[in-house]
CSV table of C-alpha atoms and ligand atoms in Angstrom, one decimal:
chain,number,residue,atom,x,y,z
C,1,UNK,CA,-74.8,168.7,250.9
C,2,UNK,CA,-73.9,165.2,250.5
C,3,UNK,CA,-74.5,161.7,252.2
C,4,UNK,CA,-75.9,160.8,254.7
C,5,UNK,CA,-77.7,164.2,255.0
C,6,UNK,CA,-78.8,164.4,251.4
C,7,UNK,CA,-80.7,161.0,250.1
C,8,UNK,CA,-82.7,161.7,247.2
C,9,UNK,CA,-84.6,159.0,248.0
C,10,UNK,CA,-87.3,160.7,249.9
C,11,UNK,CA,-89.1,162.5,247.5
C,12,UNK,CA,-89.5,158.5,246.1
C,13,UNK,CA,-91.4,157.1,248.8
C,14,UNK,CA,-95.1,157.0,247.6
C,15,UNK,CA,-97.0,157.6,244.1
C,16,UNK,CA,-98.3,160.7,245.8
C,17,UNK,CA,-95.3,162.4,246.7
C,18,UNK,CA,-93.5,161.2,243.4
C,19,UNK,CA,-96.9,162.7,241.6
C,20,UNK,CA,-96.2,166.1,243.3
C,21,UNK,CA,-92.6,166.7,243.0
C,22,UNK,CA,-93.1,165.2,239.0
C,23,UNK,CA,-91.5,168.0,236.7
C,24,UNK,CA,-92.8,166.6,233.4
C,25,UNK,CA,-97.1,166.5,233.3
C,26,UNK,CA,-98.5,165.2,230.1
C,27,UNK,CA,-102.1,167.1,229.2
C,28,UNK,CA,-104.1,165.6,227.0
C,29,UNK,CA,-104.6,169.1,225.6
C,30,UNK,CA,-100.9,168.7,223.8
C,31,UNK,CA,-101.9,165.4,221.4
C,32,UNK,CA,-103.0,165.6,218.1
C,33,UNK,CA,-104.5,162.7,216.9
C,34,UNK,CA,-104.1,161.5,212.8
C,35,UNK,CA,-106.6,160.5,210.6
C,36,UNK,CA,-106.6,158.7,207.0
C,37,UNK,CA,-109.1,160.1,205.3
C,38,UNK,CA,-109.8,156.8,202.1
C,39,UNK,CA,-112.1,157.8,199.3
C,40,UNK,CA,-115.6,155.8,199.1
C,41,UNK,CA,-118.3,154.7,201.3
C,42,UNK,CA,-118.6,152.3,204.6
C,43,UNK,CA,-114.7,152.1,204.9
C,44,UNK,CA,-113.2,151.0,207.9
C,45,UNK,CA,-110.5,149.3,206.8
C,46,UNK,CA,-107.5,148.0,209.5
C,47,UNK,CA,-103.5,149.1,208.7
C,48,UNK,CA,-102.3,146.2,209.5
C,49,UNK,CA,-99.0,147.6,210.4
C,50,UNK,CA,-100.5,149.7,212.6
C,51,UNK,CA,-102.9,147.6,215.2
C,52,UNK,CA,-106.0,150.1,216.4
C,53,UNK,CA,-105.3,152.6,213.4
C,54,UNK,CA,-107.6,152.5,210.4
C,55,UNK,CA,-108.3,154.4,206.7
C,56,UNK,CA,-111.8,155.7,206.8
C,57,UNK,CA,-114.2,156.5,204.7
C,58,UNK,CA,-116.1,160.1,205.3
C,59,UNK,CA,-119.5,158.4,206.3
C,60,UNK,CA,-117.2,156.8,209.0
C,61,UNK,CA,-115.8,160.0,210.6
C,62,UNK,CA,-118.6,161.2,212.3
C,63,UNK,CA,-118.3,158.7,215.7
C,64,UNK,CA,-114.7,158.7,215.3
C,65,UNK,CA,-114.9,162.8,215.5
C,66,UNK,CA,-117.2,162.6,218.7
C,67,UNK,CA,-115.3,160.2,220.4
C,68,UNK,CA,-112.0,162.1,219.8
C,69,UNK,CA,-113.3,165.3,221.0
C,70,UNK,CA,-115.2,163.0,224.1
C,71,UNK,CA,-111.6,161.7,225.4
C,72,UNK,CA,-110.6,165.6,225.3
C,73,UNK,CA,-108.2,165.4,222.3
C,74,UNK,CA,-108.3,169.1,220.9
C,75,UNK,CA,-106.6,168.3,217.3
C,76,UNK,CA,-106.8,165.8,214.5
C,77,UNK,CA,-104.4,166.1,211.4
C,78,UNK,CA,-105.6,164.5,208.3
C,79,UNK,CA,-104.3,162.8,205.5
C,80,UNK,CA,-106.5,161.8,202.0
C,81,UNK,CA,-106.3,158.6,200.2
C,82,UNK,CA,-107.7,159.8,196.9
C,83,UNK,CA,-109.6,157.7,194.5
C,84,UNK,CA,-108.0,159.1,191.8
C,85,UNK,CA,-103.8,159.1,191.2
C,86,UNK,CA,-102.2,161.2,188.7
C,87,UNK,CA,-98.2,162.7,187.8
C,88,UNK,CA,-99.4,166.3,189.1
C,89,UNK,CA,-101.6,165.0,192.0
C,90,UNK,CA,-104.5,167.0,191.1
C,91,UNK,CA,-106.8,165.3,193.7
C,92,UNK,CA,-105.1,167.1,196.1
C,93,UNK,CA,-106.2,170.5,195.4
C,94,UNK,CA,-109.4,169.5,193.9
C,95,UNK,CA,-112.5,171.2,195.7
C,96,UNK,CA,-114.6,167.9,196.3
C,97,UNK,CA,-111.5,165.9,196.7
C,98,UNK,CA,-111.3,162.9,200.4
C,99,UNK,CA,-109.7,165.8,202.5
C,100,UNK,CA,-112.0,168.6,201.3
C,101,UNK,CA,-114.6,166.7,202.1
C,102,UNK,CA,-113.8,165.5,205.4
C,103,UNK,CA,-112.6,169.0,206.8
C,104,UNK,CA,-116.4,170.1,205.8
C,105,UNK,CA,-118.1,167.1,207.9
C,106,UNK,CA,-115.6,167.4,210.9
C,107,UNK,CA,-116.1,171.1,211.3
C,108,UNK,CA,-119.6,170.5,211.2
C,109,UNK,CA,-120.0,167.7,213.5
C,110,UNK,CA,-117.6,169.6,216.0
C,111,UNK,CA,-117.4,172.9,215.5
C,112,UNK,CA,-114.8,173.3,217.9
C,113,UNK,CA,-111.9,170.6,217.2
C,114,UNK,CA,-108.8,171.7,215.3
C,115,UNK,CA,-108.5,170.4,211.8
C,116,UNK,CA,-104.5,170.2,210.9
C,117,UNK,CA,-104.1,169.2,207.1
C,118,UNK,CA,-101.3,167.5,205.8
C,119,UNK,CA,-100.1,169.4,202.7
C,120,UNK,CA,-98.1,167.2,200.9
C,121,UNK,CA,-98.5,165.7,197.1
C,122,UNK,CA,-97.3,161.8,197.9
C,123,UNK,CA,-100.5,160.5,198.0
C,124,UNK,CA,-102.0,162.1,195.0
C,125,UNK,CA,-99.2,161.4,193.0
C,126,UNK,CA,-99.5,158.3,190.9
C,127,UNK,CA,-95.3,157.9,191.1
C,128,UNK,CA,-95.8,158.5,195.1
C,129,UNK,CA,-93.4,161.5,195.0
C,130,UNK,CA,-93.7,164.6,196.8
C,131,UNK,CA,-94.2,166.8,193.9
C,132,UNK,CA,-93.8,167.1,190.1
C,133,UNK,CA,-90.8,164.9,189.4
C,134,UNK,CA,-87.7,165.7,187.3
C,135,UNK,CA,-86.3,163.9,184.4
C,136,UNK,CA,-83.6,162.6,186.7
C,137,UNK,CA,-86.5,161.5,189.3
C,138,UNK,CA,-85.8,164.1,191.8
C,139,UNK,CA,-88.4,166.2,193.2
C,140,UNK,CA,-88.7,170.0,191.0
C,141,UNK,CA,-89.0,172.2,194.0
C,142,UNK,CA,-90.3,175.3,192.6
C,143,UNK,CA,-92.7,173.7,190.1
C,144,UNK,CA,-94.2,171.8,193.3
C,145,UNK,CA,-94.9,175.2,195.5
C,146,UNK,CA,-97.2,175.7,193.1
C,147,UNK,CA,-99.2,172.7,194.0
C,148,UNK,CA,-98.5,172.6,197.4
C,149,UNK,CA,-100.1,176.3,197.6
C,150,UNK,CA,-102.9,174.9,195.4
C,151,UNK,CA,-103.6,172.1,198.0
C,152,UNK,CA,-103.2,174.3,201.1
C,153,UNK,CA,-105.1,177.1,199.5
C,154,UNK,CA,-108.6,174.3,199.1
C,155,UNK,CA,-107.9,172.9,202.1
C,156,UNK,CA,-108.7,176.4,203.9
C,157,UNK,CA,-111.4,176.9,201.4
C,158,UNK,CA,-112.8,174.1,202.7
C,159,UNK,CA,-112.3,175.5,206.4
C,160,UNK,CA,-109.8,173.8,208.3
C,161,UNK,CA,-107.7,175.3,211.1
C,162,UNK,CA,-103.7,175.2,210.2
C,163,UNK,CA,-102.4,173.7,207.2
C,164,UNK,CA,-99.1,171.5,208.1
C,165,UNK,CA,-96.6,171.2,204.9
C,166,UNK,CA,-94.6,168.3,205.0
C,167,UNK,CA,-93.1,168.1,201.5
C,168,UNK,CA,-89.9,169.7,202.5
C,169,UNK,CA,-89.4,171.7,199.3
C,170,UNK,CA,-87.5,174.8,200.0
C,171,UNK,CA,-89.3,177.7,200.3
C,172,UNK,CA,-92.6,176.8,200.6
C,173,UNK,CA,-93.8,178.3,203.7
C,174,UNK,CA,-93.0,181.5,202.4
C,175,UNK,CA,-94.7,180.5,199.3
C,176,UNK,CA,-98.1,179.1,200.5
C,177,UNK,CA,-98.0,181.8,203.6
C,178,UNK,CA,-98.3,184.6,200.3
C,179,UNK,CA,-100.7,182.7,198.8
C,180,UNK,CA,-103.2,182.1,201.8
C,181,UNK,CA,-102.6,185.9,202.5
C,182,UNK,CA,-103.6,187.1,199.1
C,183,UNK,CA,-106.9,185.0,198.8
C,184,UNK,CA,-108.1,186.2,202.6
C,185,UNK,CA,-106.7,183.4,204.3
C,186,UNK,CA,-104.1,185.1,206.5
C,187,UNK,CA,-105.6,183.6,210.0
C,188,UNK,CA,-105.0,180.6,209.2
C,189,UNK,CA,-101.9,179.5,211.0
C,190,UNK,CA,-98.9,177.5,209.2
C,191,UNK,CA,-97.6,174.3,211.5
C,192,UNK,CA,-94.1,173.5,209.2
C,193,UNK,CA,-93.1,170.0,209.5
C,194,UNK,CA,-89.6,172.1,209.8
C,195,UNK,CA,-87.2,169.5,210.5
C,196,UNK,CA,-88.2,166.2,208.9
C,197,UNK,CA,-85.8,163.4,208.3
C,198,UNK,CA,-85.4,160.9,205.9
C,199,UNK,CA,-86.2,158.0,208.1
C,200,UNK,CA,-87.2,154.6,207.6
C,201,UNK,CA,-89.2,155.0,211.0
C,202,UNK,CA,-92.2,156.0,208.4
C,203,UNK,CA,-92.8,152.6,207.0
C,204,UNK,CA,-96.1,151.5,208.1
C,205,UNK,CA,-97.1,155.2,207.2
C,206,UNK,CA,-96.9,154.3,203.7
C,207,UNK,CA,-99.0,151.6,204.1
C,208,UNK,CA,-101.7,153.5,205.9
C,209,UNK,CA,-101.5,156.6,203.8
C,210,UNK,CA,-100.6,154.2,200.4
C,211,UNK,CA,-97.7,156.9,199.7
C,212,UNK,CA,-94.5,154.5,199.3
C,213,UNK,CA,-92.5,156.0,195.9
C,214,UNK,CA,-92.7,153.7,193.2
C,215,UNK,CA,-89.0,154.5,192.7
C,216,UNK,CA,-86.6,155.9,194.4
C,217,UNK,CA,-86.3,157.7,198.0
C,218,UNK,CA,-87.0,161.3,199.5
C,219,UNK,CA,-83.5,162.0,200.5
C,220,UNK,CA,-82.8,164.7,198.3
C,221,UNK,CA,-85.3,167.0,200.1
C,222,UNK,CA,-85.9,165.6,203.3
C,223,UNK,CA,-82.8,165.6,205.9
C,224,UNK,CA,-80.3,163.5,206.4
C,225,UNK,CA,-80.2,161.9,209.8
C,226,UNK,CA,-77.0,162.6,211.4
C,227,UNK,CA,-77.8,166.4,210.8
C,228,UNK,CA,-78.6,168.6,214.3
C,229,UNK,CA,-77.5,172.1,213.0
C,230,UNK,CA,-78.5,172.0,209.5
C,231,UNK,CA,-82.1,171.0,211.3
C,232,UNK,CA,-81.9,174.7,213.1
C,233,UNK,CA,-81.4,176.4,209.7
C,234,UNK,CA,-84.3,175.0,208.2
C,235,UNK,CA,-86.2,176.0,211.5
C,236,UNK,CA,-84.8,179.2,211.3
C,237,UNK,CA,-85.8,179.8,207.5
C,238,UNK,CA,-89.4,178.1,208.2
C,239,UNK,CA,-89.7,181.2,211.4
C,240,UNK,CA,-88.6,183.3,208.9
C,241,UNK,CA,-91.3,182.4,206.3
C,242,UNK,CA,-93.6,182.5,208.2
C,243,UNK,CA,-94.5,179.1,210.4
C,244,UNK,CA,-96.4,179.5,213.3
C,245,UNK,CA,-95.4,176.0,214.7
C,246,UNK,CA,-92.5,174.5,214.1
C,247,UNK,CA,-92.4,170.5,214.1
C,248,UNK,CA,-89.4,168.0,214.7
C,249,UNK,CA,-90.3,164.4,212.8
C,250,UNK,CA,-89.9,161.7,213.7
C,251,UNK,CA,-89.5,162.4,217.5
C,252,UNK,CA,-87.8,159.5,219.0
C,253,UNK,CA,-84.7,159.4,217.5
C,254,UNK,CA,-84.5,162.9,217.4
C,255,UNK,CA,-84.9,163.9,220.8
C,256,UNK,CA,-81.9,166.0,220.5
C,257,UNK,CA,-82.8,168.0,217.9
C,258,UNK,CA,-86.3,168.8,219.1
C,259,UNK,CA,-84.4,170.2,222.8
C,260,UNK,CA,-82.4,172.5,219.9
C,261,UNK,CA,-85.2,173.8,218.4
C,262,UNK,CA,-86.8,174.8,221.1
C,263,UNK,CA,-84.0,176.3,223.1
C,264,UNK,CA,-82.8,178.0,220.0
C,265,UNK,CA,-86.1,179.5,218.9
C,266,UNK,CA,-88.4,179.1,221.8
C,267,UNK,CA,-91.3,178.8,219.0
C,268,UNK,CA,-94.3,177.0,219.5
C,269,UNK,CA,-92.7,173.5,218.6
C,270,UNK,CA,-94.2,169.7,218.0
C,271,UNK,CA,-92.7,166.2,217.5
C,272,UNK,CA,-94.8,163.5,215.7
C,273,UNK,CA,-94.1,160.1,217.0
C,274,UNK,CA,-94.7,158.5,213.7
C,275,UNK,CA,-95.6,155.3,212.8
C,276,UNK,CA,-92.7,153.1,213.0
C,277,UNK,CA,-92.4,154.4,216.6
C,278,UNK,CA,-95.9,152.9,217.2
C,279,UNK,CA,-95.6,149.8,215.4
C,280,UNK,CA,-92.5,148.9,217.5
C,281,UNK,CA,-94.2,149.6,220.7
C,282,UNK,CA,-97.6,147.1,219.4
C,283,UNK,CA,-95.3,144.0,217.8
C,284,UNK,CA,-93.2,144.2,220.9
C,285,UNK,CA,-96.2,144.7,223.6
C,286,UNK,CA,-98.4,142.2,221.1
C,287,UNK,CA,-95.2,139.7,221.7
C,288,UNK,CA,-95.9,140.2,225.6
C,289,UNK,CA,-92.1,141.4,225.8
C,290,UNK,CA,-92.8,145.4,227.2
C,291,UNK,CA,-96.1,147.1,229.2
C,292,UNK,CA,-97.7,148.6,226.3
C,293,UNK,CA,-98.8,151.5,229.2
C,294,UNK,CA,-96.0,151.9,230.5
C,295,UNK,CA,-93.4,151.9,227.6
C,296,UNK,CA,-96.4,154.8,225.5
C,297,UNK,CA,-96.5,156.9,228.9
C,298,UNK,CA,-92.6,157.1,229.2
C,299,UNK,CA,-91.8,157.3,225.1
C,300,UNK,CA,-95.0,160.4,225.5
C,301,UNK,CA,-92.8,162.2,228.3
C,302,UNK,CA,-89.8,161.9,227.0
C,303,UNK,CA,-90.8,163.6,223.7
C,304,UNK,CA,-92.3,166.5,226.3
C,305,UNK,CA,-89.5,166.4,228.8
C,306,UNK,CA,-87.0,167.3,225.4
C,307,UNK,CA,-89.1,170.5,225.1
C,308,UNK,CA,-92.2,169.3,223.2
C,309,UNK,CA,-95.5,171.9,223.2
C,310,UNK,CA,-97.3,169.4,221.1
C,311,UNK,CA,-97.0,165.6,219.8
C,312,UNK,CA,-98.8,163.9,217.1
C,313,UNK,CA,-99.5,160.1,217.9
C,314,UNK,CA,-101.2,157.5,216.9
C,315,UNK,CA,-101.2,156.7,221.1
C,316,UNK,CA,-103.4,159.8,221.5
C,317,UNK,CA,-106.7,158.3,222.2
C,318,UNK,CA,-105.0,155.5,224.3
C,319,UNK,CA,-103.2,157.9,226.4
C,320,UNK,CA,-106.1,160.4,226.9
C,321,UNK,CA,-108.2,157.4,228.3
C,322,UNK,CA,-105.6,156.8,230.7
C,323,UNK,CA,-104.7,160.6,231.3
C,324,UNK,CA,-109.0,160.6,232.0
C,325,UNK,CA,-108.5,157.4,234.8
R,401,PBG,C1,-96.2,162.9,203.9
R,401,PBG,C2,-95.9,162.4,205.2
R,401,PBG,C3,-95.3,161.3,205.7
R,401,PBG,C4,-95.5,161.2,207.1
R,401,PBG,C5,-96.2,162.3,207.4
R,401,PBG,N1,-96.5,163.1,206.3
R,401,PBG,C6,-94.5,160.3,204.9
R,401,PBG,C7,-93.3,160.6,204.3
R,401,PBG,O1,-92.7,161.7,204.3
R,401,PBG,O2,-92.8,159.7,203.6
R,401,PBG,C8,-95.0,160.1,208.0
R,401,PBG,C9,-95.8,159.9,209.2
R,401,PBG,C10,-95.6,158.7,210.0
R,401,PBG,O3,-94.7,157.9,209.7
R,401,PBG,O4,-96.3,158.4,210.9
R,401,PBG,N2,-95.1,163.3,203.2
């Protein structure tokens, strides 16, 4: 049917009618909200990169839990800034170490919010490298799923929810899936960061998390940008190893690749909108040059309209207070 009988105009002509014919409904019940987790006591220190993001101390997390869970958010993901730095990042895996800790107070402040852990080694390493480095400064995959099953393995010791590898070595969710399943840990799911690029959207990351390598880059393990169907085999080889979730990172310049995944393997699939992401969105709503609302709501739908179950932001709290009216 075409003009003048058809005008697709009138399903426009109020916010109520617009609201009901919407085909894309953000939940709060799909955002995970991160935390940095920094070692000591009465820390609430600002990332400046990152306006309304902080590293805190333990002491600090119980209001920051409560008000999380109060807004409705159902997930945090945590990443430790450990006191102590060394070549094999033992921090990472040690019993008492930041995230340890904090996954022990969280759970018993509130019982019922999901505790993601980030299981990587870049910021327990003194070099800031994912793993146990080579002569030739490359990353030693196998010699690194040891750790990263170390880490993973106190993490759910310590009683969080899903571990969520990010080091992009191959073969580790097989590797820390074996390892979980042999020490009585085989409920706890695995959320892969499957498809992670090496992008320089995770700048003001590094800053927060205090993980920038002291040399080099990550781009021999994590992927190469213009890559779409190399990202579906290393979904497909996560699935097979045993993910539970599969995540696409970061989110905005990969909207493609995160409509693949999920049309491909229909898995459970999330997209962090990582920090560079965020910090564009402040400096240029800071500058007065976009609505902050607006431009967060539409970037938020977007990663959901491209197929999206879940999506890690630092807007979380922001966008559940709106979500709430
Ligand atoms: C750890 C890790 C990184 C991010 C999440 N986990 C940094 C990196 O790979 O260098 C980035 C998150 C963000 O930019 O918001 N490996």
């Amino acid at each position: 049917m075409r003009f003048p009988i058809s005008r697709l105009r009138r399903l426009r002509n109020n916010a109520v009618l617009r609201d009901m014919v919407a085909e894309t409904r953000l939940s709060i019940k799909e955002l995970i909200y991160p935390l940095f987790v920094h070692y000591g006591q009465g820390i609430r220190r600002p990332v400046e990169s990152m306006p309304g993001v902080f590293q805190l101390s333990v002491d600090q997390l119980p209001g920051e839990i409560k008000e999380i869970d109060a807004l409705g958010i159902p997930a945090v993901l945590l990443f430790g800034i450990p006191e102590h730095k060394d070549s094999r990042g033992s921090s990472a895996y040690s019993d008492d170490g930041v995230i340890q800790q904090a996954i022990k107070l969280i759970k018993d402040t509130c019982p019922h919010l999901q505790v993601i852990t980030d299981v990587c080694m870049c910021e327990y390493t003194d070099h800031g490298h994912c793993g146990i480095i080579n002569a030739d400064g490359t990353v030693d995959n196998d010699a690194t799923l040891e750790l990263l099953a170390l880490e993973a393995l106190s993490h759910a010791k310590a009683g969080c929810d899903l571990v969520a590898p990010s080091d992009m070595m191959d073969g580790r969710i097989g590797f820390i899936r074996e390892r979980l399943d042999e020490a009585g840990y085989s409920h706890v799911p695995i959320m892969s960061y499957a498809a992670k690029y090496a992008s320089a959207f995770y700048g003001p990351f590094r800053e927060a998390a205090d993980s920038a390598p002291q040399f080099g880059d990550r781009r021999t393990h994590q992927m190469d940008p213009p890559n779409v169907r190399e990202a579906l085999r290393e979904v497909y080889l996560d699935v097979e190893e045993g993910a539970d979730i599969v995540m696409v990172k970061p989110a905005l310049a990969y909207l493609d690749v995160i409509r693949a995944v999920k049309e491909r393997f229909g898995m459970p699939t999330a997209a962090y909108n990582v920090s560079g992401e965020y910090a564009m969105i402040k400096a240029a709503a800071a500058n007065g040059w976009i609505d902050e609302e607006r431009v967060m709501m539409e970037v938020l739908t977007a990663i959901k309209r491209a197929g999206a179950d879940l999506t890690i932001t630092y807007f979380a709290k922001d966008a559940a207070r709106l979500l709430n009216g």
